[in-house]
């Protein structure tokens, strides 16, 4: 049973109004109402817990004050490439009704947890990327600005047999959003207090990668500091298919981000590359998970994060190898760099192996800036601040080198440089 109280302003009539405004088909309204009805019985997403300690306290969030379903607003710019369809949800339902009905909720069950159901019931924005068989597409971008108290988004990527696509998605706050400073006057952590100006952003991303399809999906979150954000991105990867994720988180006050790949087809592959940079009292709960089901599958999980001031991070990486996942290769490494004595990081890499024909490894480290390196640079007439910044930039290099998309890598480098300044 969920420990989260249903927002008082949420009702079936409100969900129906959202659906009617968008002129949606009956099946989608039914899916919304089913998600709404399930809320009372659903739990929040699992968080890592140790005896006497909960690393991320999602239950402290007051969704009644955060959620304003009928006043959602965003400005989203979408660019396409030849042969690929990049559509709003409304356009996609009109042009490809059967395909959208079949795909919606096929990768992420709307009633998986409290936050997925809330998003499925209330989403008003999102994108459908449809890549027909044999199409090779690049330069697909979805750049969104959130300009309301709450915003719920849903994205579908459908890559048919022998197709390929590279997608760059970003979310930031629009000009109407309050640019409040990170932190609370009471000194409480961001997960323990929600003030009157707080905002909430939710993003569900489903990727269906068919046989021999290739999808590269980059996502960059840089929302203002008074925002609480939740994202679940999951891929169903078919035979000989590849889905590579790039996940960058620099904004919001509390971030819960889950990136997952289900390698269901034989010889399927995935790479999950993540980067985060926290300051003030930001809290990042970032998770990377891969489930090996097919034979001859390969996964590589790489995450690097930097924390300054009183920022906090929680990381969980899971490599789950199924009974029939013969000849699996699965690797994971996570590193966090601490820039202050008051920042805090926890990591929990996990191997769950049910098949002996597996090659797998995992590692996680937490450390501070190397003082010998810092002293050496200062002794060569480099100022202390510049020396520290150069070491931080160098720390991110292994992740940046994994990013094959120039535009995404440059965007992330610019945001890191701005944070350092």
mmCIF file of C-alpha atoms in Angstrom:
data_model
loop_
_atom_site.group_PDB
_atom_site.id
_atom_site.type_symbol
_atom_site.label_atom_id
_atom_site.label_comp_id
_atom_site.label_asym_id
_atom_site.label_seq_id
_atom_site.Cartn_x
_atom_site.Cartn_y
_atom_site.Cartn_z
ATOM 1 C CA UNK A 1 0.000 0.000 0.000
ATOM 2 C CA UNK A 2 1.374 3.395 -0.909
ATOM 3 C CA UNK A 3 2.517 5.625 1.918
ATOM 4 C CA UNK A 4 1.941 8.641 -0.300
ATOM 5 C CA UNK A 5 -1.305 10.532 0.000
ATOM 6 C CA UNK A 6 -3.153 11.163 -3.251
ATOM 7 C CA UNK A 7 -3.170 14.880 -4.131
ATOM 8 C CA UNK A 8 -6.519 16.331 -3.082
ATOM 9 C CA UNK A 9 -6.855 18.202 -6.379
ATOM 10 C CA UNK A 10 -6.621 15.029 -8.457
ATOM 11 C CA UNK A 11 -9.793 13.325 -9.706
ATOM 12 C CA UNK A 12 -11.190 11.251 -12.549
ATOM 13 C CA UNK A 13 -12.967 14.363 -13.846
ATOM 14 C CA UNK A 14 -9.653 16.198 -14.023
ATOM 15 C CA UNK A 15 -8.027 13.335 -15.963
ATOM 16 C CA UNK A 16 -10.997 13.271 -18.338
ATOM 17 C CA UNK A 17 -10.608 17.002 -18.903
ATOM 18 C CA UNK A 18 -6.921 16.554 -19.797
ATOM 19 C CA UNK A 19 -7.861 13.841 -22.280
ATOM 20 C CA UNK A 20 -10.763 15.822 -23.786
ATOM 21 C CA UNK A 21 -8.600 18.918 -24.274
ATOM 22 C CA UNK A 22 -6.242 16.756 -26.330
ATOM 23 C CA UNK A 23 -9.050 14.986 -28.230
ATOM 24 C CA UNK A 24 -7.609 11.589 -27.305
ATOM 25 C CA UNK A 25 -9.031 8.184 -28.286
ATOM 26 C CA UNK A 26 -10.960 6.141 -25.764
ATOM 27 C CA UNK A 27 -8.156 3.616 -25.225
ATOM 28 C CA UNK A 28 -5.784 6.331 -23.981
ATOM 29 C CA UNK A 29 -8.397 7.815 -21.649
ATOM 30 C CA UNK A 30 -8.982 4.310 -20.259
ATOM 31 C CA UNK A 31 -5.226 3.898 -19.710
ATOM 32 C CA UNK A 32 -5.101 7.226 -17.864
ATOM 33 C CA UNK A 33 -8.037 6.318 -15.636
ATOM 34 C CA UNK A 34 -6.577 2.877 -14.871
ATOM 35 C CA UNK A 35 -3.338 4.546 -13.782
ATOM 36 C CA UNK A 36 -5.266 7.018 -11.623
ATOM 37 C CA UNK A 37 -7.300 4.269 -9.985
ATOM 38 C CA UNK A 38 -4.139 2.288 -9.193
ATOM 39 C CA UNK A 39 -2.448 5.161 -7.334
ATOM 40 C CA UNK A 40 -3.890 4.312 -3.922
ATOM 41 C CA UNK A 41 -2.350 0.827 -4.027
ATOM 42 C CA UNK A 42 1.054 1.628 -5.487
ATOM 43 C CA UNK A 43 4.350 2.249 -3.738
ATOM 44 C CA UNK A 44 6.924 4.853 -4.583
ATOM 45 C CA UNK A 45 10.010 3.621 -6.477
ATOM 46 C CA UNK A 46 12.387 1.502 -4.433
ATOM 47 C CA UNK A 47 15.270 3.337 -2.801
ATOM 48 C CA UNK A 48 18.433 1.946 -1.279
ATOM 49 C CA UNK A 49 18.095 1.442 2.454
ATOM 50 C CA UNK A 50 20.439 0.347 5.220
ATOM 51 C CA UNK A 51 19.421 -0.371 8.833
ATOM 52 C CA UNK A 52 18.215 2.856 10.370
ATOM 53 C CA UNK A 53 18.774 4.896 7.217
ATOM 54 C CA UNK A 54 16.880 5.677 4.027
ATOM 55 C CA UNK A 55 19.272 7.172 1.473
ATOM 56 C CA UNK A 56 16.556 9.035 -0.482
ATOM 57 C CA UNK A 57 13.265 9.963 1.173
ATOM 58 C CA UNK A 58 10.749 10.317 -1.665
ATOM 59 C CA UNK A 59 7.890 9.899 0.809
ATOM 60 C CA UNK A 60 8.627 13.348 2.238
ATOM 61 C CA UNK A 61 7.543 15.031 -0.998
ATOM 62 C CA UNK A 62 4.147 16.725 -0.843
ATOM 63 C CA UNK A 63 2.642 15.913 -4.235
ATOM 64 C CA UNK A 64 -0.520 17.778 -3.338
ATOM 65 C CA UNK A 65 1.410 21.058 -3.412
ATOM 66 C CA UNK A 66 3.742 20.080 -6.269
ATOM 67 C CA UNK A 67 1.187 18.881 -8.817
ATOM 68 C CA UNK A 68 -0.999 21.304 -10.809
ATOM 69 C CA UNK A 69 -2.391 19.045 -13.572
ATOM 70 C CA UNK A 70 -4.565 21.494 -15.565
ATOM 71 C CA UNK A 71 -1.957 24.235 -15.874
ATOM 72 C CA UNK A 72 0.946 22.395 -17.475
ATOM 73 C CA UNK A 73 2.954 24.440 -19.965
ATOM 74 C CA UNK A 74 6.065 23.850 -22.024
ATOM 75 C CA UNK A 75 7.829 25.120 -25.110
ATOM 76 C CA UNK A 76 9.280 22.211 -27.059
ATOM 77 C CA UNK A 77 11.278 22.412 -30.266
ATOM 78 C CA UNK A 78 11.618 19.221 -32.283
ATOM 79 C CA UNK A 79 13.895 18.681 -35.271
ATOM 80 C CA UNK A 80 13.848 15.669 -37.542
ATOM 81 C CA UNK A 81 15.940 13.938 -40.186
ATOM 82 C CA UNK A 82 14.970 12.527 -43.539
ATOM 83 C CA UNK A 83 12.867 9.387 -43.288
ATOM 84 C CA UNK A 84 12.131 9.591 -39.553
ATOM 85 C CA UNK A 85 8.890 10.843 -38.001
ATOM 86 C CA UNK A 86 9.295 13.135 -34.963
ATOM 87 C CA UNK A 87 5.795 13.953 -33.756
ATOM 88 C CA UNK A 88 3.912 15.260 -30.770
ATOM 89 C CA UNK A 89 1.770 12.624 -29.074
ATOM 90 C CA UNK A 90 -1.377 14.119 -30.583
ATOM 91 C CA UNK A 91 0.105 14.065 -34.101
ATOM 92 C CA UNK A 92 1.350 10.485 -33.667
ATOM 93 C CA UNK A 93 -2.056 9.230 -32.497
ATOM 94 C CA UNK A 94 -3.670 10.850 -35.528
ATOM 95 C CA UNK A 95 -1.126 9.527 -38.054
ATOM 96 C CA UNK A 96 -0.288 6.121 -36.531
ATOM 97 C CA UNK A 97 -3.134 5.229 -34.133
ATOM 98 C CA UNK A 98 -2.607 1.442 -34.110
ATOM 99 C CA UNK A 99 1.158 1.700 -33.668
ATOM 100 C CA UNK A 100 0.864 4.094 -30.716
ATOM 101 C CA UNK A 101 -1.833 2.014 -29.024
ATOM 102 C CA UNK A 102 0.365 -1.081 -29.363
ATOM 103 C CA UNK A 103 3.531 0.628 -28.117
ATOM 104 C CA UNK A 104 2.245 2.804 -25.260
ATOM 105 C CA UNK A 105 3.073 1.082 -21.964
ATOM 106 C CA UNK A 106 4.742 -1.892 -23.633
ATOM 107 C CA UNK A 107 8.149 -1.093 -22.117
ATOM 108 C CA UNK A 108 7.122 0.759 -18.958
ATOM 109 C CA UNK A 109 3.965 -0.501 -17.246
ATOM 110 C CA UNK A 110 2.055 2.670 -16.266
ATOM 111 C CA UNK A 111 1.164 1.034 -12.944
ATOM 112 C CA UNK A 112 4.746 -0.001 -12.148
ATOM 113 C CA UNK A 113 4.947 2.404 -9.221
ATOM 114 C CA UNK A 114 3.264 5.503 -7.821
ATOM 115 C CA UNK A 115 5.275 7.972 -9.905
ATOM 116 C CA UNK A 116 4.858 6.130 -13.227
ATOM 117 C CA UNK A 117 1.108 5.943 -12.652
ATOM 118 C CA UNK A 118 0.913 9.633 -11.727
ATOM 119 C CA UNK A 119 2.772 10.500 -14.931
ATOM 120 C CA UNK A 120 0.687 8.193 -17.133
ATOM 121 C CA UNK A 121 -2.520 9.695 -15.772
ATOM 122 C CA UNK A 122 -1.470 13.326 -16.178
ATOM 123 C CA UNK A 123 1.047 13.697 -19.029
ATOM 124 C CA UNK A 124 0.319 16.531 -21.460
ATOM 125 C CA UNK A 125 3.527 16.696 -23.474
ATOM 126 C CA UNK A 126 5.881 14.247 -25.076
ATOM 127 C CA UNK A 127 7.304 13.050 -28.348
ATOM 128 C CA UNK A 128 7.006 10.027 -30.591
ATOM 129 C CA UNK A 129 10.042 9.151 -32.713
ATOM 130 C CA UNK A 130 9.150 6.584 -35.371
ATOM 131 C CA UNK A 131 12.005 5.173 -37.440
ATOM 132 C CA UNK A 132 10.731 2.904 -40.229
ATOM 133 C CA UNK A 133 12.598 -0.209 -41.320
ATOM 134 C CA UNK A 134 15.925 0.485 -43.011
ATOM 135 C CA UNK A 135 16.010 4.239 -42.237
ATOM 136 C CA UNK A 136 19.274 5.763 -40.936
ATOM 137 C CA UNK A 137 18.631 9.010 -39.056
ATOM 138 C CA UNK A 138 20.756 11.507 -37.170
ATOM 139 C CA UNK A 139 20.188 15.025 -35.862
ATOM 140 C CA UNK A 140 16.896 14.275 -34.093
ATOM 141 C CA UNK A 141 16.562 16.753 -31.231
ATOM 142 C CA UNK A 142 13.884 17.458 -28.638
ATOM 143 C CA UNK A 143 14.630 20.621 -26.654
ATOM 144 C CA UNK A 144 12.007 21.438 -24.035
ATOM 145 C CA UNK A 145 11.461 24.308 -21.621
ATOM 146 C CA UNK A 146 9.264 23.818 -18.584
ATOM 147 C CA UNK A 147 7.268 26.922 -17.730
ATOM 148 C CA UNK A 148 4.681 25.679 -15.224
ATOM 149 C CA UNK A 149 4.557 24.418 -11.656
ATOM 150 C CA UNK A 150 4.417 20.794 -12.797
ATOM 151 C CA UNK A 151 4.993 19.051 -16.113
ATOM 152 C CA UNK A 152 4.501 15.419 -17.100
ATOM 153 C CA UNK A 153 6.103 14.114 -20.285
ATOM 154 C CA UNK A 154 5.990 10.781 -22.138
ATOM 155 C CA UNK A 155 8.288 9.779 -24.991
ATOM 156 C CA UNK A 156 8.047 6.778 -27.320
ATOM 157 C CA UNK A 157 10.870 5.702 -29.625
ATOM 158 C CA UNK A 158 9.985 2.992 -32.110
ATOM 159 C CA UNK A 159 12.940 1.800 -34.194
ATOM 160 C CA UNK A 160 11.982 -0.878 -36.675
ATOM 161 C CA UNK A 161 14.186 -3.634 -38.108
ATOM 162 C CA UNK A 162 17.627 -2.529 -39.406
ATOM 163 C CA UNK A 163 17.002 1.147 -38.645
ATOM 164 C CA UNK A 164 19.212 3.585 -36.737
ATOM 165 C CA UNK A 165 18.643 6.900 -35.001
ATOM 166 C CA UNK A 166 20.482 9.340 -32.722
ATOM 167 C CA UNK A 167 18.245 11.442 -30.450
ATOM 168 C CA UNK A 168 19.244 14.337 -28.215
ATOM 169 C CA UNK A 169 16.725 15.406 -25.574
ATOM 170 C CA UNK A 170 17.101 18.278 -23.129
ATOM 171 C CA UNK A 171 14.917 19.844 -20.481
ATOM 172 C CA UNK A 172 15.500 23.180 -18.780
ATOM 173 C CA UNK A 173 13.352 25.790 -17.097
ATOM 174 C CA UNK A 174 11.719 28.470 -19.183
ATOM 175 C CA UNK A 175 11.921 32.192 -18.572
ATOM 176 C CA UNK A 176 8.793 32.077 -16.429
ATOM 177 C CA UNK A 177 10.354 29.706 -13.914
ATOM 178 C CA UNK A 178 11.682 31.170 -10.685
ATOM 179 C CA UNK A 179 15.463 31.141 -10.556
ATOM 180 C CA UNK A 180 15.635 30.518 -6.834
ATOM 181 C CA UNK A 181 18.900 29.617 -5.187
ATOM 182 C CA UNK A 182 19.544 26.039 -4.155
ATOM 183 C CA UNK A 183 18.955 25.304 -0.504
ATOM 184 C CA UNK A 184 16.386 25.974 2.157
ATOM 185 C CA UNK A 185 16.430 28.613 4.834
ATOM 186 C CA UNK A 186 15.790 25.981 7.489
ATOM 187 C CA UNK A 187 18.921 24.051 6.583
ATOM 188 C CA UNK A 188 16.902 20.890 5.938
ATOM 189 C CA UNK A 189 17.798 18.573 3.079
ATOM 190 C CA UNK A 190 15.893 19.013 -0.221
ATOM 191 C CA UNK A 191 13.991 15.777 0.301
ATOM 192 C CA UNK A 192 12.657 16.899 3.678
ATOM 193 C CA UNK A 193 11.085 20.221 2.714
ATOM 194 C CA UNK A 194 8.971 21.481 -0.175
ATOM 195 C CA UNK A 195 8.338 25.220 -0.261
ATOM 196 C CA UNK A 196 5.577 27.171 -1.974
ATOM 197 C CA UNK A 197 7.652 27.822 -5.090
ATOM 198 C CA UNK A 198 8.711 24.221 -5.683
ATOM 199 C CA UNK A 199 8.106 22.505 -9.023
ATOM 200 C CA UNK A 200 7.828 18.925 -10.247
ATOM 201 C CA UNK A 201 8.941 17.392 -13.550
ATOM 202 C CA UNK A 202 8.309 13.807 -14.650
ATOM 203 C CA UNK A 203 9.609 12.115 -17.785
ATOM 204 C CA UNK A 204 8.949 8.553 -18.948
ATOM 205 C CA UNK A 205 10.858 7.297 -22.003
ATOM 206 C CA UNK A 206 10.102 3.998 -23.729
ATOM 207 C CA UNK A 207 12.370 2.647 -26.475
ATOM 208 C CA UNK A 208 11.423 -0.329 -28.621
ATOM 209 C CA UNK A 209 14.480 -1.325 -30.668
ATOM 210 C CA UNK A 210 13.708 -4.015 -33.234
ATOM 211 C CA UNK A 211 15.989 -6.585 -34.815
ATOM 212 C CA UNK A 212 19.347 -5.101 -35.806
ATOM 213 C CA UNK A 213 18.158 -1.597 -34.849
ATOM 214 C CA UNK A 214 20.500 1.008 -33.358
ATOM 215 C CA UNK A 215 19.304 3.777 -31.030
ATOM 216 C CA UNK A 216 21.481 6.343 -29.285
ATOM 217 C CA UNK A 217 19.532 8.468 -26.810
ATOM 218 C CA UNK A 218 21.130 11.409 -25.047
ATOM 219 C CA UNK A 219 19.306 13.251 -22.272
ATOM 220 C CA UNK A 220 20.396 16.411 -20.469
ATOM 221 C CA UNK A 221 18.529 17.760 -17.415
ATOM 222 C CA UNK A 222 19.324 21.313 -16.256
ATOM 223 C CA UNK A 223 16.214 22.486 -14.412
ATOM 224 C CA UNK A 224 16.320 25.324 -11.882
ATOM 225 C CA UNK A 225 17.110 24.516 -8.290
ATOM 226 C CA UNK A 226 13.537 24.650 -6.951
ATOM 227 C CA UNK A 227 12.493 21.651 -9.077
ATOM 228 C CA UNK A 228 11.994 18.031 -8.061
ATOM 229 C CA UNK A 229 12.455 15.673 -10.999
ATOM 230 C CA UNK A 230 11.714 12.019 -11.726
ATOM 231 C CA UNK A 231 12.748 10.154 -14.871
ATOM 232 C CA UNK A 232 12.431 6.524 -15.871
ATOM 233 C CA UNK A 233 13.934 5.579 -19.219
ATOM 234 C CA UNK A 234 13.776 1.959 -20.374
ATOM 235 C CA UNK A 235 14.634 0.124 -23.588
ATOM 236 C CA UNK A 236 13.482 -3.209 -24.975
ATOM 237 C CA UNK A 237 16.411 -4.319 -27.164
ATOM 238 C CA UNK A 238 15.773 -6.973 -29.815
ATOM 239 C CA UNK A 239 18.036 -9.480 -31.572
ATOM 240 C CA UNK A 240 21.299 -7.861 -32.748
ATOM 241 C CA UNK A 241 19.877 -4.536 -31.539
ATOM 242 C CA UNK A 242 21.814 -1.799 -29.756
ATOM 243 C CA UNK A 243 20.582 0.944 -27.417
ATOM 244 C CA UNK A 244 23.130 3.385 -26.012
ATOM 245 C CA UNK A 245 22.120 5.909 -23.361
ATOM 246 C CA UNK A 246 23.852 9.162 -22.401
ATOM 247 C CA UNK A 247 22.450 10.745 -19.250
ATOM 248 C CA UNK A 248 23.546 14.131 -17.875
ATOM 249 C CA UNK A 249 22.066 15.606 -14.686
ATOM 250 C CA UNK A 250 23.108 19.031 -13.424
ATOM 251 C CA UNK A 251 19.887 20.743 -12.402
ATOM 252 C CA UNK A 252 16.941 20.366 -9.992
ATOM 253 C CA UNK A 253 16.968 20.176 -6.239
ATOM 254 C CA UNK A 254 16.207 16.479 -5.977
ATOM 255 C CA UNK A 255 16.749 14.206 -8.964
ATOM 256 C CA UNK A 256 15.624 10.592 -9.197
ATOM 257 C CA UNK A 257 16.841 9.127 -12.499
ATOM 258 C CA UNK A 258 16.534 5.495 -13.643
ATOM 259 C CA UNK A 259 18.046 4.374 -16.958
ATOM 260 C CA UNK A 260 17.462 0.730 -17.884
ATOM 261 C CA UNK A 261 17.999 -1.671 -20.769
ATOM 262 C CA UNK A 262 16.328 -5.065 -21.171
ATOM 263 C CA UNK A 263 18.485 -7.141 -23.527
ATOM 264 C CA UNK A 264 15.735 -9.486 -24.653
ATOM 265 C CA UNK A 265 17.165 -10.490 -28.044
ATOM 266 C CA UNK A 266 20.227 -12.613 -28.727
ATOM 267 C CA UNK A 267 23.419 -10.593 -29.373
ATOM 268 C CA UNK A 268 21.762 -7.407 -28.073
ATOM 269 C CA UNK A 269 24.014 -4.638 -26.714
ATOM 270 C CA UNK A 270 23.726 -1.570 -24.515
ATOM 271 C CA UNK A 271 25.902 1.147 -23.042
ATOM 272 C CA UNK A 272 24.734 3.495 -20.280
ATOM 273 C CA UNK A 273 26.933 6.562 -19.802
ATOM 274 C CA UNK A 274 26.044 8.953 -16.976
ATOM 275 C CA UNK A 275 27.391 12.196 -15.541
ATOM 276 C CA UNK A 276 26.168 14.415 -12.698
ATOM 277 C CA UNK A 277 27.489 17.540 -10.965
ATOM 278 C CA UNK A 278 25.890 18.717 -7.742
ATOM 279 C CA UNK A 279 26.372 21.809 -5.613
ATOM 280 C CA UNK A 280 24.426 23.645 -2.917
ATOM 281 C CA UNK A 281 22.193 21.042 -1.286
ATOM 282 C CA UNK A 282 21.291 19.178 -4.460
ATOM 283 C CA UNK A 283 20.438 15.500 -4.080
ATOM 284 C CA UNK A 284 20.970 13.002 -6.919
ATOM 285 C CA UNK A 285 19.560 9.464 -6.817
ATOM 286 C CA UNK A 286 20.843 8.014 -10.100
ATOM 287 C CA UNK A 287 20.512 4.417 -11.174
ATOM 288 C CA UNK A 288 21.655 2.327 -14.134
ATOM 289 C CA UNK A 289 20.288 -1.163 -14.683
ATOM 290 C CA UNK A 290 20.678 -3.809 -17.371
ATOM 291 C CA UNK A 291 18.862 -7.113 -17.531
ATOM 292 C CA UNK A 292 20.444 -9.811 -19.713
ATOM 293 C CA UNK A 293 17.867 -12.236 -21.085
ATOM 294 C CA UNK A 294 19.144 -13.194 -24.551
ATOM 295 C CA UNK A 295 22.321 -15.088 -25.406
ATOM 296 C CA UNK A 296 25.614 -13.365 -26.337
ATOM 297 C CA UNK A 297 24.555 -9.998 -24.894
ATOM 298 C CA UNK A 298 26.917 -7.185 -23.899
ATOM 299 C CA UNK A 299 26.559 -4.235 -21.512
ATOM 300 C CA UNK A 300 28.816 -1.436 -20.320
ATOM 301 C CA UNK A 301 27.778 0.985 -17.545
ATOM 302 C CA UNK A 302 29.942 4.070 -16.929
ATOM 303 C CA UNK A 303 29.014 6.854 -14.485
ATOM 304 C CA UNK A 304 31.024 9.783 -13.087
ATOM 305 C CA UNK A 305 29.820 12.471 -10.707
ATOM 306 C CA UNK A 306 31.191 15.499 -8.866
ATOM 307 C CA UNK A 307 29.798 16.935 -5.621
ATOM 308 C CA UNK A 308 30.499 20.301 -4.006
ATOM 309 C CA UNK A 309 29.143 22.179 -0.962
ATOM 310 C CA UNK A 310 26.531 19.996 0.796
ATOM 311 C CA UNK A 311 25.418 18.076 -2.305
ATOM 312 C CA UNK A 312 24.569 14.389 -1.977
ATOM 313 C CA UNK A 313 24.482 11.464 -4.390
ATOM 314 C CA UNK A 314 23.138 7.943 -4.274
ATOM 315 C CA UNK A 315 24.017 5.525 -7.062
ATOM 316 C CA UNK A 316 22.783 2.006 -7.748
ATOM 317 C CA UNK A 317 24.032 -0.013 -10.692
ATOM 318 C CA UNK A 318 22.528 -3.439 -11.369
ATOM 319 C CA UNK A 319 23.695 -6.095 -13.803
ATOM 320 C CA UNK A 320 21.108 -8.899 -13.791
ATOM 321 C CA UNK A 321 22.042 -12.004 -15.810
ATOM 322 C CA UNK A 322 19.168 -14.422 -16.468
ATOM 323 C CA UNK A 323 19.181 -18.214 -16.486
ATOM 324 C CA UNK A 324 19.258 -18.454 -20.281
ATOM 325 C CA UNK A 325 21.642 -15.553 -20.926
ATOM 326 C CA UNK A 326 24.549 -17.670 -22.140
ATOM 327 C CA UNK A 327 27.867 -15.995 -23.001
ATOM 328 C CA UNK A 328 27.098 -12.690 -21.265
ATOM 329 C CA UNK A 329 29.592 -9.825 -21.008
ATOM 330 C CA UNK A 330 28.657 -7.107 -18.502
ATOM 331 C CA UNK A 331 30.819 -4.350 -17.005
ATOM 332 C CA UNK A 332 30.154 -1.473 -14.621
ATOM 333 C CA UNK A 333 32.203 1.336 -13.090
ATOM 334 C CA UNK A 334 31.130 4.378 -11.065
ATOM 335 C CA UNK A 335 33.348 7.128 -9.669
ATOM 336 C CA UNK A 336 32.431 10.159 -7.557
ATOM 337 C CA UNK A 337 34.717 13.109 -6.839
ATOM 338 C CA UNK A 338 34.135 15.148 -3.669
ATOM 339 C CA UNK A 339 35.080 18.836 -3.690
ATOM 340 C CA UNK A 340 34.077 19.586 -0.096
ATOM 341 C CA UNK A 341 34.092 17.872 3.289
ATOM 342 C CA UNK A 342 30.339 18.427 3.629
ATOM 343 C CA UNK A 343 29.310 16.610 0.431
ATOM 344 C CA UNK A 344 28.342 12.942 0.669
ATOM 345 C CA UNK A 345 28.153 10.031 -1.773
ATOM 346 C CA UNK A 346 26.993 6.430 -1.576
ATOM 347 C CA UNK A 347 27.240 3.758 -4.257
ATOM 348 C CA UNK A 348 25.777 0.278 -4.483
ATOM 349 C CA UNK A 349 26.942 -1.687 -7.558
ATOM 350 C CA UNK A 350 25.310 -5.100 -7.819
ATOM 351 C CA UNK A 351 25.853 -8.294 -9.797
ATOM 352 C CA UNK A 352 22.929 -10.725 -9.956
ATOM 353 C CA UNK A 353 24.129 -13.750 -11.913
ATOM 354 C CA UNK A 354 22.001 -16.808 -12.668
ATOM 355 C CA UNK A 355 24.195 -18.168 -15.467
ATOM 356 C CA UNK A 356 27.760 -19.450 -15.046
ATOM 357 C CA UNK A 357 28.703 -18.612 -18.666
ATOM 358 C CA UNK A 358 29.209 -14.953 -17.753
ATOM 359 C CA UNK A 359 32.057 -12.464 -17.762
ATOM 360 C CA UNK A 360 31.178 -9.550 -15.492
ATOM 361 C CA UNK A 361 32.759 -6.966 -13.225
ATOM 362 C CA UNK A 362 31.750 -3.909 -11.222
ATOM 363 C CA UNK A 363 33.508 -1.185 -9.277
ATOM 364 C CA UNK A 364 32.677 2.040 -7.450
ATOM 365 C CA UNK A 365 34.964 4.637 -5.899
ATOM 366 C CA UNK A 366 34.521 7.831 -3.888
ATOM 367 C CA UNK A 367 37.407 10.230 -3.338
ATOM 368 C CA UNK A 368 38.605 13.811 -3.127
ATOM 369 C CA UNK A 369 40.799 15.907 -5.394
ATOM 370 C CA UNK A 370 44.349 14.553 -5.298
ATOM 371 C CA UNK A 371 46.276 17.015 -3.143
ATOM 372 C CA UNK A 372 49.621 16.109 -4.706
ATOM 373 C CA UNK A 373 48.270 16.865 -8.185
ATOM 374 C CA UNK A 374 46.790 20.112 -6.880
ATOM 375 C CA UNK A 375 50.075 21.118 -5.192
ATOM 376 C CA UNK A 376 52.052 20.302 -8.339
ATOM 377 C CA UNK A 377 49.828 22.503 -10.505
ATOM 378 C CA UNK A 378 49.902 25.392 -8.015
ATOM 379 C CA UNK A 379 53.684 25.123 -7.893
ATOM 380 C CA UNK A 380 53.658 25.657 -11.660
ATOM 381 C CA UNK A 381 51.993 29.065 -11.197
ATOM 382 C CA UNK A 382 48.432 27.866 -11.816
ATOM 383 C CA UNK A 383 45.981 29.518 -9.425
ATOM 384 C CA UNK A 384 44.290 27.226 -6.845
ATOM 385 C CA UNK A 385 40.801 27.666 -8.291
ATOM 386 C CA UNK A 386 41.944 27.137 -11.876
ATOM 387 C CA UNK A 387 44.007 24.113 -10.836
ATOM 388 C CA UNK A 388 41.020 22.540 -9.099
ATOM 389 C CA UNK A 389 38.776 23.233 -12.081
ATOM 390 C CA UNK A 390 41.267 21.647 -14.467
ATOM 391 C CA UNK A 391 41.380 18.509 -12.318
ATOM 392 C CA UNK A 392 37.567 18.329 -12.264
ATOM 393 C CA UNK A 393 37.401 18.750 -16.039
ATOM 394 C CA UNK A 394 39.985 15.992 -16.367
ATOM 395 C CA UNK A 395 37.940 13.752 -14.066
ATOM 396 C CA UNK A 396 35.006 13.915 -16.498
ATOM 397 C CA UNK A 397 37.159 13.084 -19.551
ATOM 398 C CA UNK A 398 36.595 9.272 -19.420
ATOM 399 C CA UNK A 399 32.830 9.868 -19.601
ATOM 400 C CA UNK A 400 33.089 12.588 -22.259
ATOM 401 C CA UNK A 401 35.208 10.259 -24.393
ATOM 402 C CA UNK A 402 32.357 7.730 -24.328
ATOM 403 C CA UNK A 403 29.999 10.302 -25.893
ATOM 404 C CA UNK A 404 30.139 9.921 -29.666
ATOM 405 C CA UNK A 405 27.737 12.812 -30.342
ATOM 406 C CA UNK A 406 29.669 16.074 -30.637
ATOM 407 C CA UNK A 407 26.698 18.343 -29.867
ATOM 408 C CA UNK A 408 25.812 16.526 -26.660
ATOM 409 C CA UNK A 409 29.428 16.373 -25.495
ATOM 410 C CA UNK A 410 29.887 20.109 -26.123
ATOM 411 C CA UNK A 411 26.643 20.967 -24.294
ATOM 412 C CA UNK A 412 27.720 18.919 -21.281
ATOM 413 C CA UNK A 413 31.213 20.419 -21.262
ATOM 414 C CA UNK A 414 29.766 23.941 -21.322
ATOM 415 C CA UNK A 415 27.434 23.206 -18.401
ATOM 416 C CA UNK A 416 30.285 21.675 -16.385
ATOM 417 C CA UNK A 417 32.480 24.715 -17.078
ATOM 418 C CA UNK A 418 29.638 27.068 -16.067
ATOM 419 C CA UNK A 419 29.107 25.131 -12.816
ATOM 420 C CA UNK A 420 32.820 25.355 -12.011
ATOM 421 C CA UNK A 421 32.714 29.114 -12.472
#
